[in-house]
Amino acid sequence: MIIEAQKSNEALSRLDRKYYLATYNRLPIAFSHGEGSRLWDMEGKEYIDALAGIAVNSLGHCHPRVVEAIREQAGTLMHISNFFVSEPQIRLARRLVELSGLDRVFLTNSGAESIEGAIKIARKYAHSNGRGGGIISMEHSFHGRTLATIAMAGERMQRGFGPMPPGFSRIPFNDIDAVRASITGDTAAVILEPVQGEGGIHVAGEDYLRELRALCDSEGVLLIFDEIQCGIARTGRMFTKEYSGVQPDIMALAKGLGSGFPIGAILSSERVSATMEFGDHGTTFGGNPLAAATALATLETITGENLAEAAEEKGTWLRGELEALRKSFPSIREVRGLGLMIGVEFDFETKPLMQEMLTRGVIANATAGNVLRLVPPLIITREELRVVIDVLTASLKELTTS
């Protein structure tokens, strides 16, 4: 039992190092509570959250509608297994179909699980049509940390976990010729993130995606979109695919779908889904009544409060402010992204910058070595974003003059 005297950042960090598997190089801060776009640590220090649990808390912390949905469902029915029909699950599946234009939904517990399921569906379809099960992914992609998902990643993530599952290859991102040269009769699907997250916020070109769709159609290969990070209104549309108008055969979701409650989803077309049979896939916890009710409340709040449009408007303003900083800080190489999924590339490693901002009360993230990632809650205010800019400016001044 943790006694009150141990409820400090330092004490909890010490206990974490003692008991938790050391897979995270955590920052030595423990948060006690949050509200909106704000967090407070165990010592009462307040922070503006420009990370949102890595693009998860799209409605911020403890949004009233989400809290009420969880309380109501938890007091009624939390879990029944997928042997039985669940009203919240069916309502959520119907809503996802309505929003996406795809036909079938399978609910999961996480993004990596959604990707694993997407690969299974793609391979089942391919095998039923006389093709192999090869999966083509993109360089600098990130699809999770299970064995199949790291098989689609770089060597750094694979080191020490071999042998890797076979049937995966990687090619340059945004390069249609590379895709064309890689597709063979053994190819089942091409998978990509319309906006690469962990890879440094790289946006797939709209023409590239349209050409990719046409190429996959002509070759009989499926197209899988990983919208785990960029989906659910993050980029200014409910799904990033709406910018290009390209409909994938399969789409994976998670992160922002549940406002912090663990849930993911696989969406697929009827043509592809029809090859799956009873027993081909399953999950114990995925899409249980509590998770589904939480996700449904999240979606209804996002659509009801027009938060996709808000993300586009706020993101445009924020990118403009960041571009303006380049005049004062030539170390900024590029500002890129869509909506409130923004990456600022520097000519130096950004971890010290992230840490300086944290000291000053703003939570951001360093990714891909030299990129500062900003993925705040969609409900963040313009005034809070101004604080983020001011803290970034002060932090850059501190680092460049010290």
GROMACS .gro file of C-alpha atoms in nm:
model
  402
    1MET     CA    1   0.000   0.000   0.000
    2ILE     CA    2   0.131   0.346  -0.093
    3ILE     CA    3   0.106   0.572   0.210
    4GLU     CA    4   0.053   0.946   0.183
    5ALA     CA    5   0.419   1.023   0.258
    6GLN     CA    6   0.514   0.827  -0.056
    7LYS     CA    7   0.284   1.026  -0.284
    8SER     CA    8   0.547   1.254  -0.433
    9ASN     CA    9   0.702   1.257  -0.778
   10GLU     CA   10   1.031   1.126  -0.643
   11ALA     CA   11   0.881   0.855  -0.419
   12LEU     CA   12   0.649   0.721  -0.687
   13SER     CA   13   0.930   0.724  -0.944
   14ARG     CA   14   1.142   0.522  -0.704
   15LEU     CA   15   0.864   0.264  -0.657
   16ASP     CA   16   0.811   0.252  -1.033
   17ARG     CA   17   1.177   0.170  -1.090
   18LYS     CA   18   1.160  -0.101  -0.825
   19TYR     CA   19   0.848  -0.286  -0.939
   20TYR     CA   20   0.768  -0.209  -1.304
   21LEU     CA   21   0.935  -0.384  -1.597
   22ALA     CA   22   1.199  -0.140  -1.715
   23THR     CA   23   1.075  -0.085  -2.069
   24TYR     CA   24   1.002   0.286  -2.027
   25ASN     CA   25   1.265   0.549  -1.960
   26ARG     CA   26   1.005   0.753  -1.776
   27LEU     CA   27   1.024   1.118  -1.685
   28PRO     CA   28   1.024   1.143  -1.302
   29ILE     CA   29   0.681   1.304  -1.278
   30ALA     CA   30   0.361   1.144  -1.147
   31PHE     CA   31   0.030   1.313  -1.221
   32SER     CA   32  -0.247   1.319  -0.964
   33HIS     CA   33  -0.535   1.455  -1.171
   34GLY     CA   34  -0.632   1.639  -1.486
   35GLU     CA   35  -0.906   1.860  -1.626
   36GLY     CA   36  -0.947   1.978  -1.982
   37SER     CA   37  -0.603   2.045  -2.128
   38ARG     CA   38  -0.438   2.070  -1.786
   39LEU     CA   39  -0.258   1.820  -1.562
   40TRP     CA   40  -0.132   1.850  -1.205
   41ASP     CA   41   0.154   1.648  -1.059
   42MET     CA   42   0.182   1.506  -0.707
   43GLU     CA   43   0.335   1.831  -0.580
   44GLY     CA   44   0.055   2.041  -0.725
   45LYS     CA   45   0.246   2.183  -1.021
   46GLU     CA   46   0.019   2.263  -1.317
   47TYR     CA   47   0.098   2.174  -1.678
   48ILE     CA   48  -0.058   2.239  -2.017
   49ASP     CA   49  -0.083   1.905  -2.193
   50ALA     CA   50   0.028   1.936  -2.556
   51LEU     CA   51   0.081   1.560  -2.583
   52ALA     CA   52  -0.264   1.429  -2.479
   53GLY     CA   53  -0.132   1.087  -2.381
   54ILE     CA   54   0.025   1.063  -2.731
   55ALA     CA   55  -0.282   1.177  -2.927
   56VAL     CA   56  -0.520   0.978  -2.706
   57ASN     CA   57  -0.702   1.230  -2.485
   58SER     CA   58  -0.866   1.418  -2.770
   59LEU     CA   59  -1.137   1.549  -2.536
   60GLY     CA   60  -0.882   1.639  -2.273
   61HIS     CA   61  -0.890   1.498  -1.924
   62CYS     CA   62  -1.214   1.399  -1.750
   63HIS     CA   63  -1.453   1.535  -2.010
   64PRO     CA   64  -1.796   1.542  -1.839
   65ARG     CA   65  -1.977   1.349  -2.114
   66VAL     CA   66  -1.718   1.073  -2.115
   67VAL     CA   67  -1.705   1.052  -1.736
   68GLU     CA   68  -2.084   1.026  -1.721
   69ALA     CA   69  -2.092   0.756  -1.990
   70ILE     CA   70  -1.835   0.549  -1.800
   71ARG     CA   71  -2.019   0.589  -1.470
   72GLU     CA   72  -2.354   0.496  -1.619
   73GLN     CA   73  -2.227   0.193  -1.811
   74ALA     CA   74  -2.007   0.071  -1.523
   75GLY     CA   75  -2.315   0.076  -1.302
   76THR     CA   76  -2.514  -0.127  -1.554
   77LEU     CA   77  -2.294  -0.379  -1.736
   78MET     CA   78  -1.919  -0.380  -1.792
   79HIS     CA   79  -1.833  -0.714  -1.956
   80ILE     CA   80  -2.022  -1.011  -2.097
   81SER     CA   81  -1.779  -1.172  -2.350
   82ASN     CA   82  -1.828  -1.176  -2.724
   83PHE     CA   83  -2.039  -1.490  -2.705
   84PHE     CA   84  -2.335  -1.253  -2.666
   85VAL     CA   85  -2.474  -0.944  -2.838
   86SER     CA   86  -2.386  -0.612  -2.676
   87GLU     CA   87  -2.602  -0.307  -2.735
   88PRO     CA   88  -2.319  -0.051  -2.683
   89GLN     CA   89  -2.095  -0.253  -2.915
   90ILE     CA   90  -2.355  -0.263  -3.194
   91ARG     CA   91  -2.430   0.109  -3.157
   92LEU     CA   92  -2.060   0.190  -3.179
   93ALA     CA   93  -2.007  -0.037  -3.480
   94ARG     CA   94  -2.299   0.126  -3.663
   95ARG     CA   95  -2.162   0.474  -3.589
   96LEU     CA   96  -1.816   0.386  -3.715
   97VAL     CA   97  -1.966   0.247  -4.035
   98GLU     CA   98  -2.170   0.565  -4.082
   99LEU     CA   99  -1.868   0.789  -4.027
  100SER     CA  100  -1.616   0.590  -4.233
  101GLY     CA  101  -1.812   0.458  -4.529
  102LEU     CA  102  -1.667   0.111  -4.466
  103ASP     CA  103  -1.894  -0.185  -4.396
  104ARG     CA  104  -1.775  -0.399  -4.105
  105VAL     CA  105  -1.619  -0.334  -3.765
  106PHE     CA  106  -1.419  -0.549  -3.526
  107LEU     CA  107  -1.338  -0.392  -3.189
  108THR     CA  108  -1.003  -0.448  -3.018
  109ASN     CA  109  -0.812  -0.332  -2.711
  110SER     CA  110  -0.527  -0.137  -2.873
  111GLY     CA  111  -0.368  -0.007  -3.188
  112ALA     CA  112  -0.122  -0.294  -3.223
  113GLU     CA  113  -0.407  -0.542  -3.189
  114SER     CA  114  -0.598  -0.356  -3.461
  115ILE     CA  115  -0.298  -0.384  -3.693
  116GLU     CA  116  -0.252  -0.754  -3.618
  117GLY     CA  117  -0.618  -0.814  -3.700
  118ALA     CA  118  -0.595  -0.606  -4.017
  119ILE     CA  119  -0.304  -0.821  -4.135
  120LYS     CA  120  -0.501  -1.140  -4.068
  121ILE     CA  121  -0.801  -1.012  -4.263
  122ALA     CA  122  -0.579  -0.903  -4.553
  123ARG     CA  123  -0.402  -1.238  -4.568
  124LYS     CA  124  -0.727  -1.434  -4.550
  125TYR     CA  125  -0.863  -1.233  -4.843
  126ALA     CA  126  -0.541  -1.273  -5.039
  127HIS     CA  127  -0.522  -1.650  -4.984
  128SER     CA  128  -0.886  -1.687  -5.086
  129ASN     CA  129  -0.793  -1.519  -5.414
  130GLY     CA  130  -0.480  -1.720  -5.486
  131ARG     CA  131  -0.227  -1.464  -5.367
  132GLY     CA  132   0.048  -1.487  -5.109
  133GLY     CA  133   0.048  -1.311  -4.774
  134GLY     CA  134   0.324  -1.053  -4.819
  135ILE     CA  135   0.277  -0.716  -4.649
  136ILE     CA  136   0.452  -0.403  -4.778
  137SER     CA  137   0.505  -0.128  -4.519
  138MET     CA  138   0.683   0.207  -4.524
  139GLU     CA  139   1.017   0.323  -4.393
  140HIS     CA  140   0.988   0.533  -4.073
  141SER     CA  141   0.650   0.375  -4.001
  142PHE     CA  142   0.526   0.271  -3.659
  143HIS     CA  143   0.243   0.022  -3.618
  144GLY     CA  144   0.300  -0.112  -3.265
  145ARG     CA  145   0.533  -0.331  -3.062
  146THR     CA  146   0.405  -0.685  -3.115
  147LEU     CA  147   0.620  -0.920  -3.322
  148ALA     CA  148   0.425  -0.868  -3.645
  149THR     CA  149   0.419  -0.491  -3.604
  150ILE     CA  150   0.792  -0.461  -3.533
  151ALA     CA  151   0.853  -0.684  -3.835
  152MET     CA  152   0.723  -0.382  -4.031
  153ALA     CA  153   0.957  -0.144  -3.846
  154GLY     CA  154   1.329  -0.074  -3.857
  155GLU     CA  155   1.614  -0.282  -3.723
  156ARG     CA  156   1.639  -0.079  -3.402
  157MET     CA  157   1.298  -0.203  -3.285
  158GLN     CA  158   1.369  -0.560  -3.397
  159ARG     CA  159   1.705  -0.600  -3.227
  160GLY     CA  160   1.704  -0.884  -2.975
  161PHE     CA  161   1.361  -1.018  -3.070
  162GLY     CA  162   1.440  -1.236  -3.369
  163PRO     CA  163   1.363  -1.429  -3.564
  164MET     CA  164   1.111  -1.192  -3.716
  165PRO     CA  165   0.790  -1.330  -3.868
  166PRO     CA  166   0.838  -1.368  -4.245
  167GLY     CA  167   0.636  -1.200  -4.516
  168PHE     CA  168   0.711  -0.832  -4.448
  169SER     CA  169   0.906  -0.579  -4.655
  170ARG     CA  170   0.967  -0.205  -4.628
  171ILE     CA  171   0.994   0.064  -4.893
  172PRO     CA  172   1.035   0.445  -4.901
  173PHE     CA  173   0.732   0.653  -4.800
  174ASN     CA  174   0.556   0.874  -5.058
  175ASP     CA  175   0.726   0.689  -5.346
  176ILE     CA  176   0.476   0.530  -5.585
  177ASP     CA  177   0.753   0.383  -5.802
  178ALA     CA  178   0.888   0.196  -5.501
  179VAL     CA  179   0.545   0.043  -5.442
  180ARG     CA  180   0.511  -0.052  -5.807
  181ALA     CA  181   0.851  -0.221  -5.804
  182SER     CA  182   0.775  -0.414  -5.485
  183ILE     CA  183   0.436  -0.567  -5.562
  184THR     CA  184   0.446  -0.932  -5.668
  185GLY     CA  185   0.200  -1.220  -5.681
  186ASP     CA  186   0.289  -1.288  -5.319
  187THR     CA  187   0.174  -0.943  -5.204
  188ALA     CA  188  -0.144  -0.933  -4.998
  189ALA     CA  189  -0.151  -0.568  -4.892
  190VAL     CA  190   0.022  -0.235  -4.866
  191ILE     CA  191  -0.003  -0.065  -4.526
  192LEU     CA  192   0.076   0.294  -4.434
  193GLU     CA  193  -0.008   0.579  -4.198
  194PRO     CA  194  -0.161   0.874  -4.388
  195VAL     CA  195   0.040   1.084  -4.143
  196GLN     CA  196   0.339   0.910  -3.990
  197GLY     CA  197   0.346   0.978  -3.616
  198GLU     CA  198   0.649   0.825  -3.444
  199GLY     CA  199   0.843   0.868  -3.768
  200GLY     CA  200   0.836   1.246  -3.730
  201ILE     CA  201   0.495   1.370  -3.858
  202HIS     CA  202   0.532   1.306  -4.230
  203VAL     CA  203   0.217   1.355  -4.439
  204ALA     CA  204   0.138   1.125  -4.731
  205GLY     CA  205   0.080   1.323  -5.049
  206GLU     CA  206  -0.280   1.322  -5.172
  207ASP     CA  207  -0.179   1.241  -5.529
  208TYR     CA  208   0.045   0.962  -5.398
  209LEU     CA  209  -0.248   0.808  -5.210
  210ARG     CA  210  -0.474   0.830  -5.516
  211GLU     CA  211  -0.208   0.666  -5.734
  212LEU     CA  212  -0.155   0.404  -5.466
  213ARG     CA  213  -0.526   0.324  -5.459
  214ALA     CA  214  -0.533   0.283  -5.835
  215LEU     CA  215  -0.220   0.068  -5.832
  216CYS     CA  216  -0.353  -0.161  -5.561
  217ASP     CA  217  -0.681  -0.199  -5.751
  218SER     CA  218  -0.503  -0.288  -6.076
  219GLU     CA  219  -0.277  -0.542  -5.902
  220GLY     CA  220  -0.545  -0.701  -5.683
  221VAL     CA  221  -0.365  -0.589  -5.366
  222LEU     CA  222  -0.542  -0.453  -5.058
  223LEU     CA  223  -0.473  -0.109  -4.915
  224ILE     CA  224  -0.460  -0.073  -4.536
  225PHE     CA  225  -0.461   0.265  -4.363
  226ASP     CA  226  -0.325   0.289  -4.011
  227GLU     CA  227  -0.520   0.584  -3.870
  228ILE     CA  228  -0.446   0.490  -3.510
  229GLN     CA  229  -0.279   0.824  -3.438
  230CYS     CA  230  -0.404   1.047  -3.717
  231GLY     CA  231  -0.768   0.936  -3.709
  232ILE     CA  232  -1.069   1.044  -3.499
  233ALA     CA  233  -1.061   1.417  -3.592
  234ARG     CA  234  -0.694   1.463  -3.501
  235THR     CA  235  -0.595   1.608  -3.839
  236GLY     CA  236  -0.902   1.822  -3.900
  237ARG     CA  237  -1.118   1.550  -4.054
  238MET     CA  238  -1.281   1.257  -3.879
  239PHE     CA  239  -1.038   1.042  -4.077
  240THR     CA  240  -0.730   1.168  -4.258
  241LYS     CA  241  -0.832   0.966  -4.564
  242GLU     CA  242  -1.095   1.233  -4.632
  243TYR     CA  243  -0.831   1.479  -4.754
  244SER     CA  244  -0.743   1.257  -5.051
  245GLY     CA  245  -1.082   1.095  -5.091
  246VAL     CA  246  -0.912   0.755  -5.092
  247GLN     CA  247  -1.108   0.473  -4.932
  248PRO     CA  248  -0.886   0.194  -4.798
  249ASP     CA  249  -0.996  -0.167  -4.793
  250ILE     CA  250  -0.908  -0.192  -4.424
  251MET     CA  251  -0.851   0.080  -4.164
  252ALA     CA  252  -0.709   0.049  -3.813
  253LEU     CA  253  -0.810   0.281  -3.529
  254ALA     CA  254  -0.733   0.325  -3.158
  255LYS     CA  255  -0.584   0.613  -2.953
  256GLY     CA  256  -0.841   0.894  -2.978
  257LEU     CA  257  -1.134   0.653  -3.009
  258GLY     CA  258  -1.178   0.602  -2.636
  259SER     CA  259  -1.063   0.924  -2.465
  260GLY     CA  260  -0.804   0.723  -2.275
  261PHE     CA  261  -1.011   0.408  -2.225
  262PRO     CA  262  -0.837   0.116  -2.403
  263ILE     CA  263  -1.017   0.044  -2.729
  264GLY     CA  264  -0.928   0.000  -3.094
  265ALA     CA  265  -1.110  -0.096  -3.410
  266ILE     CA  266  -1.061  -0.264  -3.746
  267LEU     CA  267  -1.289  -0.138  -4.023
  268SER     CA  268  -1.314  -0.320  -4.355
  269SER     CA  269  -1.513  -0.331  -4.677
  270GLU     CA  270  -1.779  -0.596  -4.731
  271ARG     CA  271  -1.579  -0.749  -5.017
  272VAL     CA  272  -1.281  -0.810  -4.788
  273SER     CA  273  -1.481  -0.893  -4.477
  274ALA     CA  274  -1.678  -1.166  -4.655
  275THR     CA  275  -1.375  -1.397  -4.655
  276MET     CA  276  -1.365  -1.410  -4.272
  277GLU     CA  277  -1.546  -1.705  -4.117
  278PHE     CA  278  -1.667  -1.794  -3.769
  279GLY     CA  279  -1.366  -1.853  -3.545
  280ASP     CA  280  -1.113  -1.682  -3.773
  281HIS     CA  281  -1.053  -1.407  -3.517
  282GLY     CA  282  -1.163  -1.310  -3.168
  283THR     CA  283  -1.093  -1.122  -2.847
  284THR     CA  284  -1.189  -1.160  -2.483
  285PHE     CA  285  -1.212  -0.795  -2.381
  286GLY     CA  286  -1.231  -0.612  -2.713
  287GLY     CA  287  -1.537  -0.389  -2.748
  288ASN     CA  288  -1.694  -0.486  -2.418
  289PRO     CA  289  -1.993  -0.272  -2.306
  290LEU     CA  290  -1.783  -0.034  -2.097
  291ALA     CA  291  -1.525   0.031  -2.369
  292ALA     CA  292  -1.789   0.066  -2.640
  293ALA     CA  293  -2.001   0.310  -2.438
  294THR     CA  294  -1.693   0.522  -2.372
  295ALA     CA  295  -1.598   0.530  -2.739
  296LEU     CA  296  -1.953   0.610  -2.845
  297ALA     CA  297  -1.963   0.906  -2.603
  298THR     CA  298  -1.629   1.020  -2.742
  299LEU     CA  299  -1.749   1.011  -3.103
  300GLU     CA  300  -2.076   1.184  -3.025
  301THR     CA  301  -1.893   1.461  -2.841
  302ILE     CA  302  -1.643   1.508  -3.124
  303THR     CA  303  -1.916   1.529  -3.388
  304GLY     CA  304  -2.158   1.727  -3.169
  305GLU     CA  305  -1.899   1.990  -3.081
  306ASN     CA  306  -1.750   2.007  -3.434
  307LEU     CA  307  -1.406   1.923  -3.301
  308ALA     CA  308  -1.267   1.812  -3.637
  309GLU     CA  309  -1.330   2.162  -3.770
  310ALA     CA  310  -1.186   2.307  -3.450
  311ALA     CA  311  -0.871   2.095  -3.492
  312GLU     CA  312  -0.824   2.224  -3.846
  313GLU     CA  313  -0.869   2.587  -3.740
  314LYS     CA  314  -0.647   2.565  -3.433
  315GLY     CA  315  -0.387   2.363  -3.619
  316THR     CA  316  -0.366   2.617  -3.900
  317TRP     CA  317  -0.314   2.895  -3.646
  318LEU     CA  318  -0.055   2.694  -3.450
  319ARG     CA  319   0.147   2.602  -3.760
  320GLY     CA  320   0.145   2.967  -3.860
  321GLU     CA  321   0.285   3.068  -3.522
  322LEU     CA  322   0.549   2.798  -3.543
  323GLU     CA  323   0.648   2.907  -3.895
  324ALA     CA  324   0.686   3.261  -3.763
  325LEU     CA  325   0.936   3.134  -3.505
  326ARG     CA  326   1.171   3.026  -3.785
  327LYS     CA  327   1.267   3.391  -3.836
  328SER     CA  328   1.410   3.405  -3.484
  329PHE     CA  329   1.532   3.046  -3.462
  330PRO     CA  330   1.705   2.921  -3.778
  331SER     CA  331   1.752   2.585  -3.603
  332ILE     CA  332   1.390   2.511  -3.704
  333ARG     CA  333   1.419   2.323  -4.031
  334GLU     CA  334   1.054   2.253  -4.105
  335VAL     CA  335   0.703   2.269  -3.962
  336ARG     CA  336   0.470   1.998  -4.091
  337GLY     CA  337   0.146   1.821  -4.013
  338LEU     CA  338  -0.230   1.847  -4.043
  339GLY     CA  339  -0.479   1.978  -3.790
  340LEU     CA  340  -0.351   1.926  -3.437
  341MET     CA  341  -0.092   1.668  -3.537
  342ILE     CA  342   0.218   1.879  -3.579
  343GLY     CA  343   0.590   1.811  -3.598
  344VAL     CA  344   0.864   2.074  -3.575
  345GLU     CA  345   1.195   1.950  -3.710
  346PHE     CA  346   1.514   2.104  -3.571
  347ASP     CA  347   1.881   2.073  -3.655
  348PHE     CA  348   1.945   1.926  -3.309
  349GLU     CA  349   1.812   1.648  -3.087
  350THR     CA  350   1.485   1.764  -2.932
  351LYS     CA  351   1.483   1.571  -2.605
  352PRO     CA  352   1.654   1.857  -2.413
  353LEU     CA  353   1.399   2.098  -2.562
  354MET     CA  354   1.112   1.876  -2.450
  355GLN     CA  355   1.261   1.859  -2.100
  356GLU     CA  356   1.306   2.235  -2.080
  357MET     CA  357   0.944   2.287  -2.185
  358LEU     CA  358   0.835   2.036  -1.920
  359THR     CA  359   1.025   2.232  -1.656
  360ARG     CA  360   0.830   2.538  -1.768
  361GLY     CA  361   0.495   2.360  -1.746
  362VAL     CA  362   0.421   2.238  -2.100
  363ILE     CA  363   0.411   1.870  -2.195
  364ALA     CA  364   0.532   1.794  -2.549
  365ASN     CA  365   0.723   1.504  -2.702
  366ALA     CA  366   1.053   1.443  -2.877
  367THR     CA  367   1.030   1.187  -3.157
  368ALA     CA  368   1.240   1.069  -3.451
  369GLY     CA  369   1.547   1.222  -3.286
  370ASN     CA  370   1.512   1.585  -3.392
  371VAL     CA  371   1.135   1.641  -3.410
  372LEU     CA  372   0.918   1.809  -3.147
  373ARG     CA  373   0.571   1.652  -3.163
  374LEU     CA  374   0.263   1.853  -3.062
  375VAL     CA  375  -0.065   1.658  -3.043
  376PRO     CA  376  -0.273   1.845  -2.783
  377PRO     CA  377  -0.635   1.775  -2.693
  378LEU     CA  378  -0.876   1.892  -2.961
  379ILE     CA  379  -1.051   2.103  -2.697
  380ILE     CA  380  -0.738   2.304  -2.613
  381THR     CA  381  -0.804   2.680  -2.623
  382ARG     CA  382  -0.626   2.942  -2.830
  383GLU     CA  383  -0.501   3.097  -2.505
  384GLU     CA  384  -0.347   2.766  -2.398
  385LEU     CA  385  -0.185   2.725  -2.739
  386ARG     CA  386  -0.040   3.073  -2.700
  387VAL     CA  387   0.120   2.957  -2.374
  388VAL     CA  388   0.266   2.657  -2.560
  389ILE     CA  389   0.423   2.893  -2.816
  390ASP     CA  390   0.555   3.125  -2.545
  391VAL     CA  391   0.708   2.837  -2.351
  392LEU     CA  392   0.862   2.691  -2.666
  393THR     CA  393   1.012   3.033  -2.744
  394ALA     CA  394   1.153   3.076  -2.393
  395SER     CA  395   1.289   2.721  -2.397
  396LEU     CA  396   1.463   2.775  -2.731
  397LYS     CA  397   1.619   3.095  -2.602
  398GLU     CA  398   1.743   2.914  -2.291
  399LEU     CA  399   1.896   2.629  -2.489
  400THR     CA  400   2.054   2.846  -2.757
  401THR     CA  401   2.212   3.094  -2.515
  402SER     CA  402   2.330   2.852  -2.244
   0.00000   0.00000   0.00000
